[in-house]
PDB file of C-alpha atoms and ligand atoms in Angstrom:
ATOM      1  CA  MET A   1     -39.602  16.370   6.247  1.00 74.00           C
ATOM      2  CA  SER A   2     -40.743  17.638   3.293  1.00 90.00           C
ATOM      3  CA  THR A   3     -40.642  15.611   0.322  1.00 93.00           C
ATOM      4  CA  ARG A   4     -38.699  17.776  -1.739  1.00 93.00           C
ATOM      5  CA  ILE A   5     -35.995  17.808   1.059  1.00 95.00           C
ATOM      6  CA  ARG A   6     -36.248  13.661   1.258  1.00 94.00           C
ATOM      7  CA  ALA A   7     -35.858  13.752  -2.361  1.00 96.00           C
ATOM      8  CA  ALA A   8     -33.087  15.931  -2.371  1.00 95.00           C
ATOM      9  CA  LYS A   9     -30.661  13.621  -0.085  1.00 95.00           C
ATOM     10  CA  LEU A  10     -32.133  10.662  -1.409  1.00 95.00           C
ATOM     11  CA  LEU A  11     -30.271  12.136  -4.528  1.00 96.00           C
ATOM     12  CA  ILE A  12     -27.035  13.319  -2.581  1.00 95.00           C
ATOM     13  CA  LYS A  13     -26.803   9.818  -0.948  1.00 92.00           C
ATOM     14  CA  THR A  14     -26.773   8.035  -4.736  1.00 93.00           C
ATOM     15  CA  GLY A  15     -24.393  10.290  -6.005  1.00 94.00           C
ATOM     16  CA  ARG A  16     -22.022   8.996  -3.440  1.00 91.00           C
ATOM     17  CA  PHE A  17     -22.943   5.652  -4.392  1.00 91.00           C
ATOM     18  CA  ILE A  18     -22.576   6.155  -7.916  1.00 93.00           C
ATOM     19  CA  GLN A  19     -19.290   7.658  -6.923  1.00 92.00           C
ATOM     20  CA  SER A  20     -17.875   4.850  -4.943  1.00 91.00           C
ATOM     21  CA  ALA A  21     -18.847   2.482  -7.553  1.00 92.00           C
ATOM     22  CA  ALA A  22     -16.049   3.231  -9.605  1.00 95.00           C
ATOM     23  CA  VAL A  23     -13.772   1.225  -7.626  1.00 96.00           C
ATOM     24  CA  ALA A  24     -15.759  -1.795  -9.099  1.00 96.00           C
ATOM     25  CA  ILE A  25     -16.154  -1.205 -12.479  1.00 96.00           C
ATOM     26  CA  MET A  26     -11.913  -1.496 -12.519  1.00 97.00           C
ATOM     27  CA  ARG A  27     -10.301  -4.376 -12.967  1.00 96.00           C
ATOM     28  CA  PRO A  28      -7.531  -4.945 -10.865  1.00 96.00           C
ATOM     29  CA  GLN A  29      -5.215  -4.322 -13.547  1.00 96.00           C
ATOM     30  CA  ASP A  30      -6.898  -0.834 -14.484  1.00 97.00           C
ATOM     31  CA  LEU A  31      -6.614  -0.020 -10.650  1.00 98.00           C
ATOM     32  CA  ILE A  32      -3.151   0.103 -10.407  1.00 98.00           C
ATOM     33  CA  GLU A  33      -2.850   1.716 -13.412  1.00 98.00           C
ATOM     34  CA  PHE A  34      -5.469   4.804 -12.336  1.00 98.00           C
ATOM     35  CA  SER A  35      -3.011   5.039  -9.396  1.00 98.00           C
ATOM     36  CA  ARG A  36       0.111   5.063 -11.704  1.00 98.00           C
ATOM     37  CA  GLN A  37      -2.004   7.790 -13.975  1.00 98.00           C
ATOM     38  CA  TYR A  38      -2.463   9.609 -10.092  1.00 97.00           C
ATOM     39  CA  TYR A  39       1.239   9.465  -8.780  1.00 97.00           C
ATOM     40  CA  LEU A  40       2.802   9.992 -12.614  1.00 97.00           C
ATOM     41  CA  LYS A  41       1.798  14.089 -12.933  1.00 97.00           C
ATOM     42  CA  GLN A  42       4.125  16.306 -12.166  1.00 97.00           C
ATOM     43  CA  ASP A  43       2.883  17.561  -9.003  1.00 96.00           C
ATOM     44  CA  ASN A  44       2.716  14.219  -7.272  1.00 96.00           C
ATOM     45  CA  VAL A  45       6.669  13.679  -7.851  1.00 97.00           C
ATOM     46  CA  GLN A  46       7.263  17.107  -7.019  1.00 97.00           C
ATOM     47  CA  GLY A  47       5.305  16.511  -4.053  1.00 97.00           C
ATOM     48  CA  TRP A  48       6.859  13.684  -2.516  1.00 96.00           C
ATOM     49  CA  SER A  49      10.484  14.643  -3.167  1.00 96.00           C
ATOM     50  CA  ASP A  50      10.097  17.942  -1.572  1.00 96.00           C
ATOM     51  CA  ALA A  51      13.210  18.352   0.812  1.00 96.00           C
ATOM     52  CA  GLN A  52      11.235  19.451   3.822  1.00 96.00           C
ATOM     53  CA  LEU A  53       9.531  16.186   3.349  1.00 97.00           C
ATOM     54  CA  VAL A  54      11.845  13.894   2.246  1.00 97.00           C
ATOM     55  CA  ASN A  55      14.468  15.571   5.155  1.00 95.00           C
ATOM     56  CA  SER A  56      11.328  14.807   7.927  1.00 96.00           C
ATOM     57  CA  GLY A  57      12.551  11.205   7.863  1.00 95.00           C
ATOM     58  CA  LEU A  58      11.133   8.371   9.793  1.00 97.00           C
ATOM     59  CA  SER A  59       7.819   8.628  11.212  1.00 95.00           C
ATOM     60  CA  THR A  60       7.118   7.428  14.705  1.00 95.00           C
ATOM     61  CA  LEU A  61       5.669   3.930  13.308  1.00 95.00           C
ATOM     62  CA  GLU A  62       8.428   3.586  10.975  1.00 96.00           C
ATOM     63  CA  ARG A  63      10.955   3.745  13.582  1.00 96.00           C
ATOM     64  CA  SER A  64       8.946   1.639  15.850  1.00 95.00           C
ATOM     65  CA  LEU A  65       8.618  -1.020  13.486  1.00 96.00           C
ATOM     66  CA  LEU A  66      12.643  -0.997  12.456  1.00 97.00           C
ATOM     67  CA  ASN A  67      13.364  -1.058  16.278  1.00 96.00           C
ATOM     68  CA  LYS A  68      11.459  -3.889  16.789  1.00 95.00           C
ATOM     69  CA  THR A  69      13.699  -6.052  14.148  1.00 95.00           C
ATOM     70  CA  GLY A  70      16.833  -4.593  16.073  1.00 94.00           C
ATOM     71  CA  ALA A  71      18.662  -4.281  12.343  1.00 95.00           C
ATOM     72  CA  ASN A  72      20.925  -1.471  11.928  1.00 92.00           C
ATOM     73  CA  HIS A  73      22.428  -2.603   8.725  1.00 95.00           C
ATOM     74  CA  GLY A  74      21.766  -5.273   5.751  1.00 97.00           C
ATOM     75  CA  ARG A  75      20.129  -5.294   2.501  1.00 98.00           C
ATOM     76  CA  LEU A  76      17.009  -3.632   2.470  1.00 98.00           C
ATOM     77  CA  LEU A  77      14.275  -3.438  -0.049  1.00 98.00           C
ATOM     78  CA  LEU A  78      11.878  -0.390   0.294  1.00 98.00           C
ATOM     79  CA  LEU A  79       8.842  -0.938  -1.931  1.00 98.00           C
ATOM     80  CA  GLY A  80       7.253   2.794  -2.888  1.00 97.00           C
ATOM     81  CA  VAL A  81      10.429   4.641  -2.666  1.00 98.00           C
ATOM     82  CA  GLY A  82       8.926   8.233  -3.976  1.00 97.00           C
ATOM     83  CA  GLY A  83      10.934  11.232  -3.294  1.00 97.00           C
ATOM     84  CA  GLY A  84      13.835   8.841  -0.869  1.00 97.00           C
ATOM     85  CA  ARG A  85      11.997   9.966   2.435  1.00 97.00           C
ATOM     86  CA  GLU A  86      12.446   6.545   4.466  1.00 97.00           C
ATOM     87  CA  ALA A  87      15.577   5.376   1.818  1.00 98.00           C
ATOM     88  CA  ILE A  88      17.946   8.335   2.642  1.00 98.00           C
ATOM     89  CA  SER A  89      17.388   8.069   6.460  1.00 97.00           C
ATOM     90  CA  LEU A  90      17.693   4.317   6.336  1.00 98.00           C
ATOM     91  CA  ALA A  91      20.752   4.657   4.380  1.00 98.00           C
ATOM     92  CA  LYS A  92      21.902   7.379   6.733  1.00 97.00           C
ATOM     93  CA  LEU A  93      21.367   4.642   9.811  1.00 97.00           C
ATOM     94  CA  GLY A  94      23.705   1.650   7.844  1.00 97.00           C
ATOM     95  CA  PHE A  95      21.345  -0.005   5.562  1.00 98.00           C
ATOM     96  CA  GLU A  96      22.186  -0.820   2.037  1.00 98.00           C
ATOM     97  CA  VAL A  97      19.078  -0.109   0.270  1.00 98.00           C
ATOM     98  CA  THR A  98      17.454  -0.390  -2.710  1.00 98.00           C
ATOM     99  CA  GLY A  99      14.537   1.704  -3.487  1.00 98.00           C
ATOM    100  CA  ILE A 100      11.047   0.169  -5.618  1.00 98.00           C
ATOM    101  CA  ASP A 101       8.853   2.351  -7.534  1.00 98.00           C
ATOM    102  CA  PHE A 102       6.544   2.201 -10.806  1.00 98.00           C
ATOM    103  CA  ILE A 103       6.739   5.627 -11.758  1.00 98.00           C
ATOM    104  CA  PRO A 104      10.772   6.205 -13.262  1.00 98.00           C
ATOM    105  CA  GLN A 105      10.816  10.547 -12.234  1.00 98.00           C
ATOM    106  CA  MET A 106      10.101   8.945  -8.849  1.00 98.00           C
ATOM    107  CA  VAL A 107      13.183   6.678  -8.697  1.00 98.00           C
ATOM    108  CA  GLU A 108      15.330   9.578 -10.237  1.00 98.00           C
ATOM    109  CA  ARG A 109      14.179  11.952  -7.381  1.00 98.00           C
ATOM    110  CA  ALA A 110      15.020   9.345  -5.062  1.00 98.00           C
ATOM    111  CA  GLU A 111      18.515   8.646  -6.053  1.00 98.00           C
ATOM    112  CA  ALA A 112      19.454  12.522  -6.996  1.00 97.00           C
ATOM    113  CA  ASN A 113      18.359  13.257  -3.237  1.00 97.00           C
ATOM    114  CA  ALA A 114      20.391  10.507  -1.652  1.00 98.00           C
ATOM    115  CA  ARG A 115      23.459  11.778  -3.119  1.00 97.00           C
ATOM    116  CA  LYS A 116      22.252  15.411  -1.825  1.00 96.00           C
ATOM    117  CA  ASN A 117      22.037  13.635   1.172  1.00 97.00           C
ATOM    118  CA  GLY A 118      25.786  12.347   0.934  1.00 97.00           C
ATOM    119  CA  VAL A 119      24.065   8.730   0.772  1.00 98.00           C
ATOM    120  CA  GLY A 120      23.928   6.201  -2.304  1.00 97.00           C
ATOM    121  CA  ILE A 121      20.489   4.332  -2.910  1.00 98.00           C
ATOM    122  CA  VAL A 122      19.801   1.648  -6.011  1.00 98.00           C
ATOM    123  CA  GLY A 123      16.347   2.616  -7.419  1.00 98.00           C
ATOM    124  CA  LEU A 124      14.740   0.280 -10.162  1.00 98.00           C
ATOM    125  CA  VAL A 125      11.096   0.668 -11.453  1.00 98.00           C
ATOM    126  CA  GLN A 126       8.968  -1.994 -11.151  1.00 98.00           C
ATOM    127  CA  GLU A 127       5.283  -2.413  -9.999  1.00 98.00           C
ATOM    128  CA  ILE A 128       5.387  -3.955  -6.956  1.00 97.00           C
ATOM    129  CA  SER A 129       2.748  -6.537  -7.296  1.00 97.00           C
ATOM    130  CA  GLN A 130       5.062  -8.068  -9.665  1.00 97.00           C
ATOM    131  CA  LEU A 131       8.003  -7.803  -7.768  1.00 98.00           C
ATOM    132  CA  ASP A 132      11.403  -9.431  -9.871  1.00 97.00           C
ATOM    133  CA  MET A 133      13.960  -9.674  -7.248  1.00 98.00           C
ATOM    134  CA  PRO A 134      17.047 -12.324  -6.988  1.00 98.00           C
ATOM    135  CA  GLU A 135      15.904 -15.320  -4.278  1.00 97.00           C
ATOM    136  CA  ASN A 136      17.704 -14.564  -0.800  1.00 97.00           C
ATOM    137  CA  ALA A 137      19.066 -11.326  -1.573  1.00 97.00           C
ATOM    138  CA  TYR A 138      17.257  -9.376   1.332  1.00 98.00           C
ATOM    139  CA  ASP A 139      17.642  -9.040   5.027  1.00 98.00           C
ATOM    140  CA  ILE A 140      14.783  -6.720   5.148  1.00 98.00           C
ATOM    141  CA  VAL A 141      11.954  -6.255   2.644  1.00 98.00           C
ATOM    142  CA  TRP A 142       9.686  -2.762   3.791  1.00 98.00           C
ATOM    143  CA  LEU A 143       6.341  -2.176   1.988  1.00 96.00           C
ATOM    144  CA  SER A 144       6.418   1.522   3.462  1.00 87.00           C
ATOM    145  CA  ALA A 145       3.709   3.836   4.188  1.00 87.00           C
ATOM    146  CA  ALA A 146       0.382   1.550   3.797  1.00 93.00           C
ATOM    147  CA  MET A 147       1.668   0.548   0.536  1.00 95.00           C
ATOM    148  CA  TYR A 148       0.538  -3.144   1.050  1.00 97.00           C
ATOM    149  CA  SER A 149      -3.295  -1.289   1.138  1.00 97.00           C
ATOM    150  CA  CYS A 150      -2.386  -0.161  -2.542  1.00 97.00           C
ATOM    151  CA  VAL A 151      -2.363  -3.874  -3.931  1.00 98.00           C
ATOM    152  CA  PRO A 152      -5.833  -4.777  -5.082  1.00 97.00           C
ATOM    153  CA  THR A 153      -7.558  -7.852  -4.521  1.00 97.00           C
ATOM    154  CA  ARG A 154      -6.237 -10.718  -2.127  1.00 96.00           C
ATOM    155  CA  LYS A 155      -4.934 -12.998  -4.484  1.00 95.00           C
ATOM    156  CA  ARG A 156      -3.012 -10.228  -5.802  1.00 97.00           C
ATOM    157  CA  ARG A 157      -1.837  -9.255  -2.640  1.00 98.00           C
ATOM    158  CA  GLY A 158      -1.115 -13.192  -2.128  1.00 97.00           C
ATOM    159  CA  ASP A 159       0.999 -13.192  -5.096  1.00 97.00           C
ATOM    160  CA  MET A 160       3.014 -10.281  -4.309  1.00 98.00           C
ATOM    161  CA  LEU A 161       3.674 -12.122  -0.377  1.00 98.00           C
ATOM    162  CA  LYS A 162       5.560 -15.309  -2.251  1.00 98.00           C
ATOM    163  CA  ARG A 163       7.583 -12.754  -4.270  1.00 98.00           C
ATOM    164  CA  ILE A 164       8.653 -10.933  -1.400  1.00 98.00           C
ATOM    165  CA  HIS A 165       9.241 -14.036   0.552  1.00 98.00           C
ATOM    166  CA  ASN A 166      11.522 -15.215  -2.091  1.00 98.00           C
ATOM    167  CA  THR A 167      13.325 -12.375  -2.340  1.00 98.00           C
ATOM    168  CA  LEU A 168      13.678 -12.530   1.826  1.00 98.00           C
ATOM    169  CA  ARG A 169      17.154 -14.377   2.900  1.00 98.00           C
ATOM    170  CA  PRO A 170      15.436 -16.939   5.685  1.00 98.00           C
ATOM    171  CA  GLY A 171      15.104 -15.145   9.177  1.00 97.00           C
ATOM    172  CA  GLY A 172      14.809 -12.129   6.889  1.00 98.00           C
ATOM    173  CA  TYR A 173      12.591  -9.444   8.062  1.00 98.00           C
ATOM    174  CA  PHE A 174       9.212  -8.153   6.494  1.00 98.00           C
ATOM    175  CA  LEU A 175       7.647  -4.339   7.463  1.00 98.00           C
ATOM    176  CA  CYS A 176       4.835  -4.159   6.033  1.00 97.00           C
ATOM    177  CA  GLY A 177       2.578  -0.520   6.285  1.00 96.00           C
ATOM    178  CA  PHE A 178      -1.099  -0.759   5.253  1.00 97.00           C
ATOM    179  CA  LEU A 179      -3.839   1.281   6.114  1.00 96.00           C
ATOM    180  CA  TRP A 180      -6.303   0.536   9.370  1.00 95.00           C
ATOM    181  CA  ASN A 181      -9.852   1.955   9.742  1.00 89.00           C
ATOM    182  CA  PRO A 182     -11.962  -0.158  11.367  1.00 83.00           C
ATOM    183  CA  ARG A 183     -14.885   2.103  11.189  1.00 79.00           C
ATOM    184  CA  VAL A 184     -15.616   1.304   7.635  1.00 76.00           C
ATOM    185  CA  ASP A 185     -19.051   2.130   6.902  1.00 68.00           C
ATOM    186  CA  VAL A 186     -19.970  -0.090   4.364  1.00 73.00           C
ATOM    187  CA  SER A 187     -23.648  -1.827   5.054  1.00 83.00           C
ATOM    188  CA  SER A 188     -23.319  -5.763   3.494  1.00 87.00           C
ATOM    189  CA  LYS A 189     -26.822  -3.989   1.534  1.00 89.00           C
ATOM    190  CA  ILE A 190     -23.957  -2.065  -0.074  1.00 89.00           C
ATOM    191  CA  VAL A 191     -20.992  -4.434  -0.686  1.00 90.00           C
ATOM    192  CA  PHE A 192     -23.844  -6.658  -2.460  1.00 92.00           C
ATOM    193  CA  LEU A 193     -24.690  -3.715  -5.190  1.00 93.00           C
ATOM    194  CA  LYS A 194     -21.162  -3.069  -5.609  1.00 93.00           C
ATOM    195  CA  LYS A 195     -20.135  -6.734  -6.294  1.00 94.00           C
ATOM    196  CA  LEU A 196     -23.203  -6.757  -8.722  1.00 95.00           C
ATOM    197  CA  ILE A 197     -21.882  -3.711 -10.583  1.00 95.00           C
ATOM    198  CA  ALA A 198     -18.404  -5.516 -10.659  1.00 96.00           C
ATOM    199  CA  TRP A 199     -20.478  -9.083 -12.142  1.00 96.00           C
ATOM    200  CA  LEU A 200     -22.449  -6.575 -14.584  1.00 96.00           C
ATOM    201  CA  THR A 201     -19.914  -4.805 -15.849  1.00 96.00           C
ATOM    202  CA  LEU A 202     -16.974  -7.747 -16.015  1.00 96.00           C
ATOM    203  CA  GLY A 203     -15.106  -5.546 -13.680  1.00 95.00           C
ATOM    204  CA  ASN A 204     -13.379  -6.238 -10.203  1.00 94.00           C
ATOM    205  CA  PHE A 205     -14.993  -9.421  -9.456  1.00 94.00           C
ATOM    206  CA  HIS A 206     -12.657  -9.776  -6.179  1.00 93.00           C
ATOM    207  CA  TYR A 207     -13.954  -6.067  -4.918  1.00 94.00           C
ATOM    208  CA  GLU A 208     -14.076  -6.663  -0.984  1.00 92.00           C
ATOM    209  CA  LYS A 209     -15.026  -4.909   1.696  1.00 90.00           C
ATOM    210  CA  GLY A 210     -12.699  -2.203   2.174  1.00 92.00           C
ATOM    211  CA  ASP A 211     -12.036  -1.075  -1.221  1.00 95.00           C
ATOM    212  CA  MET A 212     -11.783   2.154  -2.311  1.00 94.00           C
ATOM    213  CA  LEU A 213     -10.706   5.312  -4.319  1.00 96.00           C
ATOM    214  CA  ARG A 214      -9.144   7.429  -1.714  1.00 92.00           C
ATOM    215  CA  PHE A 215     -10.297  10.652  -2.266  1.00 92.00           C
ATOM    216  CA  ASN A 216     -10.957   9.884  -5.716  1.00 93.00           C
ATOM    217  CA  LEU A 217      -7.326   9.504  -6.869  1.00 95.00           C
ATOM    218  CA  GLU A 218      -5.765   6.129  -6.112  1.00 97.00           C
ATOM    219  CA  PHE A 219      -6.890   2.587  -5.170  1.00 97.00           C
ATOM    220  CA  ILE A 220      -6.405   1.954  -1.145  1.00 96.00           C
ATOM    221  CA  HIS A 221      -7.817  -1.530   0.562  1.00 96.00           C
ATOM    222  CA  ALA A 222      -8.840  -0.434   3.999  1.00 95.00           C
ATOM    223  CA  PHE A 223      -8.168  -3.163   6.478  1.00 94.00           C
ATOM    224  CA  THR A 224     -10.978  -3.413   8.835  1.00 90.00           C
ATOM    225  CA  ALA A 225     -10.106  -6.425  11.093  1.00 90.00           C
ATOM    226  CA  HIS A 226      -6.680  -8.048  12.603  1.00 91.00           C
ATOM    227  CA  LYS A 227      -7.396 -11.784  11.672  1.00 93.00           C
ATOM    228  CA  GLU A 228      -7.920 -10.609   8.135  1.00 92.00           C
ATOM    229  CA  LEU A 229      -4.062  -9.011   7.735  1.00 93.00           C
ATOM    230  CA  LYS A 230      -3.217 -12.441   9.925  1.00 95.00           C
ATOM    231  CA  ALA A 231      -4.740 -14.553   7.518  1.00 96.00           C
ATOM    232  CA  GLU A 232      -2.703 -12.830   4.739  1.00 97.00           C
ATOM    233  CA  ILE A 233       0.621 -12.814   6.221  1.00 97.00           C
ATOM    234  CA  ILE A 234       0.392 -16.388   7.741  1.00 97.00           C
ATOM    235  CA  GLN A 235      -0.587 -17.688   4.284  1.00 96.00           C
ATOM    236  CA  GLY A 236       2.277 -15.881   2.531  1.00 96.00           C
ATOM    237  CA  GLY A 237       4.152 -17.944   4.477  1.00 96.00           C
ATOM    238  CA  PHE A 238       5.481 -15.532   7.564  1.00 98.00           C
ATOM    239  CA  GLU A 239       5.936 -15.941  10.882  1.00 97.00           C
ATOM    240  CA  LEU A 240       3.782 -12.978  12.483  1.00 96.00           C
ATOM    241  CA  ILE A 241       5.630 -10.920  14.985  1.00 96.00           C
ATOM    242  CA  ASP A 242       3.378  -7.473  15.897  1.00 95.00           C
ATOM    243  CA  ILE A 243       0.641  -6.080  14.323  1.00 95.00           C
ATOM    244  CA  GLN A 244       1.137  -2.021  15.333  1.00 95.00           C
ATOM    245  CA  ALA A 245      -2.639  -0.858  14.414  1.00 92.00           C
ATOM    246  CA  ASN A 246      -4.056   2.489  16.451  1.00 87.00           C
ATOM    247  CA  ASP A 247      -7.794   3.084  15.971  1.00 87.00           C
ATOM    248  CA  GLU A 248      -6.727   6.697  15.870  1.00 86.00           C
ATOM    249  CA  ASN A 249      -4.215   6.918  13.001  1.00 89.00           C
ATOM    250  CA  GLU A 250      -4.781   5.427   9.864  1.00 92.00           C
ATOM    251  CA  PHE A 251      -1.685   4.049   8.893  1.00 94.00           C
ATOM    252  CA  ALA A 252      -0.548   1.043  10.312  1.00 95.00           C
ATOM    253  CA  GLY A 253       2.041  -1.853  10.339  1.00 96.00           C
ATOM    254  CA  VAL A 254       3.102  -5.254  10.766  1.00 96.00           C
ATOM    255  CA  ILE A 255       6.007  -6.876  11.805  1.00 97.00           C
ATOM    256  CA  ALA A 256       6.861 -10.431   9.881  1.00 97.00           C
ATOM    257  CA  ARG A 257       9.486 -12.870   9.306  1.00 97.00           C
ATOM    258  CA  LYS A 258      10.372 -15.205   6.657  1.00 98.00           C
ATOM    259  CA  PRO A 259      10.975 -18.823   8.996  1.00 96.00           C
ATOM    260  CA  PHE A 260      14.832 -19.833   9.305  1.00 95.00           C
TER     261      PHE A 260
HETATM  262  C1  SAM B   1       2.610   7.659  -0.895  1.00 77.87           C
HETATM  263  S1  SAM B   1       3.560   7.786  -1.547  1.00 77.87           S
HETATM  264  C2  SAM B   1       5.246   7.440  -0.346  1.00 77.87           C
HETATM  265  C3  SAM B   1       6.004   7.498  -0.873  1.00 77.87           C
HETATM  266  C4  SAM B   1       7.573   7.222  -0.133  1.00 77.87           C
HETATM  267  N1  SAM B   1       7.470   5.883   0.294  1.00 77.87           N
HETATM  268  C5  SAM B   1       6.929   8.210   1.170  1.00 77.87           C
HETATM  269  O1  SAM B   1       6.517   7.996   2.249  1.00 77.87           O
HETATM  270  O2  SAM B   1       7.692   9.714   1.314  1.00 77.87           O
HETATM  271  C6  SAM B   1       3.454   6.264  -2.203  1.00 77.87           C
HETATM  272  C7  SAM B   1       5.088   5.476  -3.070  1.00 77.87           C
HETATM  273  O3  SAM B   1       4.255   4.486  -3.798  1.00 77.87           O
HETATM  274  C8  SAM B   1       4.256   4.507  -5.510  1.00 77.87           C
HETATM  275  N2  SAM B   1       3.592   3.497  -6.105  1.00 77.87           N
HETATM  276  C9  SAM B   1       2.539   3.395  -5.100  1.00 77.87           C
HETATM  277  N3  SAM B   1       1.941   2.129  -6.384  1.00 77.87           N
HETATM  278  C10 SAM B   1       2.885   1.507  -6.883  1.00 77.87           C
HETATM  279  C11 SAM B   1       2.525   0.009  -7.382  1.00 77.87           C
HETATM  280  N4  SAM B   1       1.763  -0.917  -7.292  1.00 77.87           N
HETATM  281  N5  SAM B   1       4.233  -0.345  -7.784  1.00 77.87           N
HETATM  282  C12 SAM B   1       5.328   0.795  -7.669  1.00 77.87           C
HETATM  283  N6  SAM B   1       5.155   1.520  -7.147  1.00 77.87           N
HETATM  284  C13 SAM B   1       3.974   2.016  -6.363  1.00 77.87           C
HETATM  285  C14 SAM B   1       4.077   5.519  -6.243  1.00 77.87           C
HETATM  286  O4  SAM B   1       4.715   6.255  -7.630  1.00 77.87           O
HETATM  287  C15 SAM B   1       4.408   6.345  -4.972  1.00 77.87           C
HETATM  288  O5  SAM B   1       6.034   7.169  -4.993  1.00 77.87           O
END
């Protein structure tokens, strides 16, 4: 291979690395704000409240997670409501749904879409890692559409699990969507370099393998091993019932329960 071709390939690789290091220089709060600015865009609000998407209902994975609980009514807290896709289906099934989102316009659209569909949901504007809901208030808490992966750092996810645990009644179910990618191809050298960049820039000291800015638009932590997720859920005080993760599909889910 000619020296010029080698140099060109090195430049491309370096460019990719520099771009991917953006995730390490932001602190956890910046990462959440980075995602918030993305979802706040008019196109995004429009996209997630589009009638075709909203009327598409629950995905196969979502139906499978719900079926595993055997529940068909009760108070259900949905985190990451968007334009109301899951919330409306769940309200039609008979659940009393409260939907949370950090974008006020998404919450408004979800409520309006629910009315159009002849059901009512309650919408609240909150950031899910700082969830502030009453104790023992819900039969089911659902972190929909891979939302568990939207929260940066294991510590912050742990704090969120405590808040979710607190608002679930004893015996209540926790359905947790996350992004699954066992093939995340990051060598330990790259992880070390990103950690170094985080420290040098006083950025995300808790950068971990699987952290990325997905399509350079929003923060995501992709889980690469069952044991990683299992440990977080159990540490959060939940009894793990099932992990539904398929290597062909990046959307995966956990069914867990708050012990009686
Ligand atoms: C991928 S969209 C999914 C919307 C809806 N669940 C669906 O599947 O149609 C994620 C939604 O979660 C919201 N969201 C993302 N991160 C959040 C956070 N940290 N706190 C609250 N809402 C968040 C976004 O504003 C967006 O509406």
